[in-house]
Short mmCIF file of C-alpha atoms in Angstrom, two decimals:
data_model
loop_
_atom_site.label_atom_id
_atom_site.label_comp_id
_atom_site.label_asym_id
_atom_site.label_seq_id
_atom_site.Cartn_x
_atom_site.Cartn_y
_atom_site.Cartn_z
CA MET V 1 9.70 2.02 14.51
CA TYR V 2 6.55 -0.01 13.80
CA ARG V 3 6.44 -2.79 11.20
CA VAL V 4 3.41 -2.18 8.95
CA LYS V 5 3.91 -3.99 5.62
CA GLN V 6 5.97 -6.74 4.01
CA LEU V 7 6.35 -6.80 0.23
CA ASP V 8 8.22 -8.71 -2.42
CA THR V 9 11.60 -7.26 -3.42
CA THR V 10 10.39 -6.96 -7.03
CA VAL V 11 8.23 -3.99 -6.00
CA ASN V 12 10.09 -0.70 -6.52
CA LEU V 13 9.29 1.46 -3.51
CA ALA V 14 11.88 4.19 -4.17
CA GLY V 15 9.34 6.65 -5.58
CA PHE V 16 6.84 5.93 -2.84
CA SER V 17 9.53 6.41 -0.19
CA ARG V 18 10.46 9.81 -1.62
CA TRP V 19 6.78 10.75 -1.62
CA LEU V 20 6.46 9.76 2.05
CA ASN V 21 9.50 11.91 2.86
CA GLY V 22 7.83 14.82 1.13
CA GLN V 23 4.70 14.30 3.20
CA GLY V 24 6.74 14.43 6.38
CA VAL V 25 6.07 10.76 7.24
CA ALA V 26 9.07 9.30 9.07
CA HIS V 27 9.68 5.76 7.82
CA ARG V 28 12.26 3.17 6.85
CA ILE V 29 12.38 0.34 4.31
CA THR V 30 14.54 -2.68 5.12
CA GLU V 31 15.17 -6.06 3.51
CA GLU V 32 14.59 -9.27 5.43
CA GLY V 33 14.73 -12.79 4.03
CA GLY V 34 14.02 -11.77 0.45
CA PHE V 35 11.24 -9.32 1.35
CA GLN V 36 11.02 -5.56 1.81
CA VAL V 37 9.60 -4.33 5.10
CA LEU V 38 8.03 -0.90 5.54
CA TRP V 39 8.42 0.62 9.01
CA LEU V 40 6.74 3.75 10.35
CA GLU V 41 7.80 5.91 13.28
CA ASP V 42 4.21 6.87 14.13
CA PRO V 43 1.65 4.03 14.15
CA ALA V 44 -1.12 6.60 13.63
CA HIS V 45 0.13 6.98 10.05
CA ALA V 46 -0.31 3.27 9.29
CA GLU V 47 -3.84 3.35 7.88
CA PRO V 48 -3.41 6.33 5.50
CA VAL V 49 0.04 5.13 4.41
CA LEU V 50 -1.20 1.62 3.64
CA SER V 51 -4.15 3.06 1.74
CA ALA V 52 -1.79 5.28 -0.28
CA LEU V 53 0.53 2.32 -0.91
CA ASP V 54 -2.35 0.20 -2.23
CA ARG V 55 -3.27 2.95 -4.68
CA PHE V 56 0.39 3.48 -5.61
CA MET V 57 0.74 -0.20 -6.53
CA ALA V 58 -2.65 -0.60 -8.24
CA GLU V 59 -2.95 2.59 -10.29
CA PRO V 60 -0.29 3.50 -12.90
CA GLU V 61 -1.44 7.12 -13.00
CA ILE V 62 -0.68 7.45 -9.30
CA ARG V 63 2.86 6.17 -9.85
CA GLU V 64 3.27 8.55 -12.77
CA ALA V 65 2.10 11.48 -10.64
CA VAL V 66 4.52 10.57 -7.84
CA ASP V 67 7.39 10.17 -10.31
CA ARG V 68 6.52 13.48 -11.95
CA GLN V 69 6.53 15.15 -8.55
CA ASN V 70 9.90 13.64 -7.66
CA ARG V 71 11.41 14.96 -10.92
CA SER V 72 9.89 18.42 -10.58
CA PRO V 73 12.32 21.36 -10.21
CA VAL V 74 10.23 22.73 -7.34
CA PHE V 75 10.82 19.65 -5.21
CA VAL V 76 14.17 19.49 -3.44
CA GLY V 77 14.94 16.30 -1.58
CA GLY V 78 11.30 15.30 -2.01
CA ARG V 79 10.04 18.49 -0.37
CA TRP V 80 8.10 21.35 -1.97
CA GLN V 81 10.51 24.28 -2.15
CA PRO V 82 9.45 26.73 -4.88
CA SER V 83 11.24 29.94 -5.74
CA PRO V 84 9.40 33.22 -6.49
CA ARG V 85 9.54 32.51 -10.23
CA HIS V 86 7.49 29.36 -9.73
CA ALA V 87 4.55 31.21 -8.13
CA PRO V 88 4.70 34.94 -9.00
CA LEU V 89 0.94 35.43 -8.58
CA VAL V 90 0.91 34.08 -5.02
CA LEU V 91 3.99 36.14 -4.20
CA GLY V 92 2.31 39.26 -5.59
CA ILE V 93 -0.80 38.68 -3.46
CA ILE V 94 1.34 38.30 -0.33
CA VAL V 95 3.42 41.40 -1.07
CA PHE V 96 0.26 43.44 -1.64
CA ALA V 97 -1.31 42.13 1.58
CA VAL V 98 1.81 43.02 3.59
CA ALA V 99 1.89 46.49 2.04
CA MET V 100 -1.74 47.03 3.02
CA VAL V 101 -0.94 46.11 6.63
CA TRP V 102 1.43 49.08 6.68
CA LEU V 103 -0.77 51.44 4.64
CA THR V 104 -3.86 50.76 6.78
CA ALA V 105 -1.94 50.88 10.07
CA MET V 106 -3.18 47.35 10.76
CA GLY V 107 -6.75 48.28 9.96
CA GLN V 108 -6.86 51.43 12.07
CA ASN V 109 -7.05 54.33 9.59
CA GLU V 110 -9.49 55.65 6.98
CA LEU V 111 -8.00 53.56 4.19
CA ALA V 112 -9.02 50.44 6.13
CA ALA V 113 -12.66 51.52 5.94
CA SER V 114 -12.42 51.67 2.14
CA LEU V 115 -11.39 48.00 2.07
CA MET V 116 -14.30 46.70 4.15
CA VAL V 117 -17.42 45.26 2.53
CA ILE V 118 -19.19 48.53 3.37
CA ASP V 119 -17.99 51.71 5.03
CA PRO V 120 -19.14 51.10 8.62
CA ARG V 121 -19.33 54.87 9.25
CA ASP V 122 -21.99 55.46 6.60
CA TYR V 123 -24.61 52.84 7.45
CA ASP V 124 -26.50 51.25 10.30
CA TRP V 125 -25.43 47.62 9.97
CA SER V 126 -26.58 46.42 13.39
CA THR V 127 -29.41 44.33 11.90
CA MET V 128 -29.59 41.90 8.99
CA ALA V 129 -31.96 44.25 7.14
CA GLY V 130 -29.49 47.07 7.66
CA ARG V 131 -26.60 44.99 6.32
CA ILE V 132 -28.55 44.02 3.22
CA GLU V 133 -29.57 47.62 2.59
CA ALA V 134 -26.01 48.87 3.14
CA LEU V 135 -24.50 46.28 0.81
CA THR V 136 -27.10 46.96 -1.88
CA ALA V 137 -26.39 50.69 -1.76
CA THR V 138 -22.62 50.14 -1.76
CA LEU V 139 -22.68 47.86 -4.80
CA ALA V 140 -25.13 50.15 -6.60
CA SER V 141 -22.59 52.97 -6.22
CA GLY V 142 -20.04 50.88 -8.12
CA GLN V 143 -17.84 49.85 -5.19
CA VAL V 144 -17.76 46.20 -6.24
CA TRP V 145 -14.13 45.81 -5.16
CA ARG V 146 -15.29 45.78 -1.55
CA LEU V 147 -16.43 42.16 -1.95
CA LEU V 148 -12.77 41.10 -2.25
CA THR V 149 -10.69 43.73 -0.48
CA PRO V 150 -11.41 42.57 3.11
CA ASP V 151 -8.87 39.85 2.26
CA PHE V 152 -6.15 42.49 2.50
CA LEU V 153 -7.09 43.79 5.94
CA HIS V 154 -4.98 42.32 8.75
CA PHE V 155 -4.96 43.49 12.34
CA SER V 156 -1.67 42.09 13.65
CA TRP V 157 1.66 40.86 12.34
CA THR V 158 0.86 37.38 13.61
CA HIS V 159 -2.30 37.45 11.51
CA ILE V 160 -0.57 38.39 8.25
CA ILE V 161 2.47 36.15 8.81
CA PHE V 162 0.38 33.03 9.42
CA ASN V 163 -1.85 33.69 6.42
CA SER V 164 1.12 34.50 4.17
CA VAL V 165 3.00 31.32 5.10
CA MET V 166 -0.04 29.14 4.47
CA LEU V 167 -0.92 30.93 1.23
CA TRP V 168 2.63 30.56 -0.07
CA PHE V 169 2.89 26.89 0.86
CA LEU V 170 -0.45 25.78 -0.61
CA GLY V 171 -1.23 28.50 -3.13
CA SER V 172 2.14 28.13 -4.84
CA GLN V 173 1.40 24.46 -5.44
CA ILE V 174 -1.94 25.28 -7.06
CA GLU V 175 -0.31 27.92 -9.26
CA TRP V 176 2.41 25.46 -10.34
CA PHE V 177 0.34 22.31 -10.84
CA ASP V 178 -3.11 23.62 -11.79
CA GLY V 179 -2.21 26.99 -13.29
CA ARG V 180 -2.82 30.66 -12.52
CA ALA V 181 -6.32 30.69 -14.01
CA ARG V 182 -7.38 28.00 -11.52
CA LEU V 183 -5.76 29.89 -8.65
CA ILE V 184 -7.49 33.16 -9.62
CA MET V 185 -10.84 31.37 -9.81
CA LEU V 186 -10.29 29.83 -6.38
CA PHE V 187 -9.24 33.16 -4.92
CA VAL V 188 -12.24 35.07 -6.28
CA ILE V 189 -14.91 32.48 -5.46
CA THR V 190 -13.64 31.64 -1.97
CA SER V 191 -13.27 35.36 -1.23
CA LEU V 192 -16.82 36.14 -2.30
CA ILE V 193 -18.32 33.31 -0.28
CA SER V 194 -16.20 33.70 2.86
CA ASN V 195 -16.46 37.50 2.96
CA GLY V 196 -20.16 37.44 2.17
CA LEU V 197 -20.98 34.91 4.87
CA GLN V 198 -18.89 36.72 7.47
CA TYR V 199 -20.46 40.08 6.59
CA PHE V 200 -24.04 38.87 6.87
CA VAL V 201 -23.36 37.15 10.20
CA SER V 202 -21.26 39.79 11.96
CA GLY V 203 -21.07 42.97 9.87
CA PRO V 204 -18.11 44.64 8.11
CA LEU V 205 -15.53 44.71 10.93
CA PHE V 206 -13.38 41.78 9.81
CA GLY V 207 -10.55 41.06 7.44
CA GLY V 208 -7.77 38.73 6.42
CA LEU V 209 -6.80 36.06 3.92
CA SER V 210 -7.90 33.25 6.25
CA GLY V 211 -11.07 32.51 4.27
CA VAL V 212 -9.03 32.11 1.09
CA VAL V 213 -6.44 29.99 2.90
CA TYR V 214 -9.16 27.69 4.22
CA GLY V 215 -10.65 27.50 0.73
CA ILE V 216 -7.32 26.57 -0.81
CA LEU V 217 -6.73 23.97 1.91
CA GLY V 218 -10.15 22.40 1.30
CA TYR V 219 -9.53 22.36 -2.46
CA CYS V 220 -6.06 20.80 -2.11
CA TRP V 221 -7.22 18.14 0.33
CA LEU V 222 -10.21 16.92 -1.67
CA SER V 223 -8.71 17.32 -5.14
CA GLN V 224 -5.60 15.48 -3.98
CA ARG V 225 -7.64 12.38 -3.27
CA SER V 226 -8.47 11.85 -6.95
CA ALA V 227 -5.30 13.32 -8.50
CA PRO V 228 -2.28 13.26 -6.16
CA ARG V 229 0.08 16.18 -6.82
CA PHE V 230 0.09 18.43 -3.75
CA GLN V 231 2.32 18.07 -0.73
CA PHE V 232 1.25 18.87 2.82
CA PRO V 233 1.33 17.04 6.17
CA PRO V 234 -1.70 14.75 6.67
CA ALA V 235 -2.41 16.38 10.02
CA LEU V 236 -2.71 19.88 8.53
CA VAL V 237 -6.37 19.51 7.58
CA THR V 238 -7.20 17.97 10.95
CA PHE V 239 -5.49 20.85 12.74
CA ALA V 240 -7.19 23.49 10.55
CA VAL V 241 -10.66 22.02 11.04
CA ALA V 242 -10.09 21.65 14.78
CA TRP V 243 -8.96 25.28 14.98
CA MET V 244 -12.04 26.36 13.04
CA VAL V 245 -14.28 24.49 15.48
CA ILE V 246 -12.44 26.05 18.43
CA GLY V 247 -13.07 29.44 16.86
CA PHE V 248 -16.80 28.99 17.41
CA THR V 249 -16.19 28.66 21.16
CA PRO V 250 -15.26 31.42 23.67
CA LEU V 251 -11.72 29.99 24.01
CA PRO V 252 -9.88 32.32 21.55
CA GLU V 253 -11.24 35.41 23.32
CA MET V 254 -10.47 33.90 26.72
CA ILE V 255 -6.79 33.49 25.80
CA GLY V 256 -6.53 36.96 24.28
CA LEU V 257 -6.79 36.18 20.56
CA GLY V 258 -10.00 38.15 20.09
CA ARG V 259 -12.99 37.07 18.05
CA MET V 260 -12.08 35.03 14.99
CA ALA V 261 -13.72 35.34 11.57
CA ASN V 262 -15.22 31.89 11.98
CA GLU V 263 -17.87 32.22 9.29
CA ALA V 264 -15.21 33.31 6.78
CA HIS V 265 -13.17 30.22 7.62
CA LEU V 266 -16.19 27.95 7.27
CA GLY V 267 -17.42 29.59 4.07
CA GLY V 268 -13.98 29.45 2.49
CA PHE V 269 -13.42 25.81 3.43
CA VAL V 270 -16.80 24.66 2.09
CA ALA V 271 -16.26 26.70 -1.09
CA GLY V 272 -12.87 25.05 -1.59
CA LEU V 273 -14.35 21.58 -1.18
CA ALA V 274 -17.12 22.41 -3.65
CA LEU V 275 -14.64 23.74 -6.22
CA ALA V 276 -12.56 20.56 -5.93
CA VAL V 277 -15.69 18.62 -6.91
CA VAL V 278 -16.87 20.80 -9.80
CA LEU V 279 -13.51 21.73 -11.32
CA PRO V 280 -11.83 18.79 -13.10
CA VAL V 281 -8.05 18.60 -13.06
CA LYS V 282 -6.33 18.54 -16.42
CA GLY V 283 -3.15 19.69 -17.98
CA ARG V 284 -1.12 19.40 -14.78
CA ARG V 285 2.52 20.43 -14.82
CA GLY V 286 5.06 18.43 -12.90
CA ALA V 287 8.41 18.81 -14.60
#
């Protein structure tokens, strides 16, 4: 363990310690000579933990948010553990996505074509002009749902399982703390931007909830900085961004993962960051 901070015993660190446990930060608080000492298992966590501790001590609203989180029925032992009744919308999205994996035979039958931005069999989408013309004609025919339905196309069980786990973990927190209306807005806007960007760059042969997941991650990360309420490991954003960067290299195809929907990931993440800036947080639930 690494010694990172010494504080007076009058400072109540119980709430902060529970918050660190929820964030997956291994630590210990001991008493030595009339002082409390904060120890961390990983020295790489020292800077963000000390920054969080400074805010915890200086800002009453931060302490209130942490206390509210610790008292919340969806936190067990300091960890986010919701039940289906706490996030029915997210659960419904996941169930529908899993059902579509089966109904579309993992994107291999005719139903899959009806979920793509355009029907790839009806248009020449090999050029940008062709994609614009195809999309214009598709929307003019009333098939507006195609802007969102690529989210429900998955091409392997690994693909749907990873997206479902991430959507449940992060999306359920948004539904609980920020409300279903906020979650629906995030879902729609990140879908439109991620699907649109991916379509114009590569055409209609893509799918998955990854763009939405990246959007939700970007929203949670940036919004959390001004109003702490979400729980996720600090390294999650670093890993996600690194994976997105790797996706723009030949490595995924070299190791057999195929071509990733990199533009959807990027578009969703940027959209999530933008929404965290333009959408103020109010009326949060925590208990």
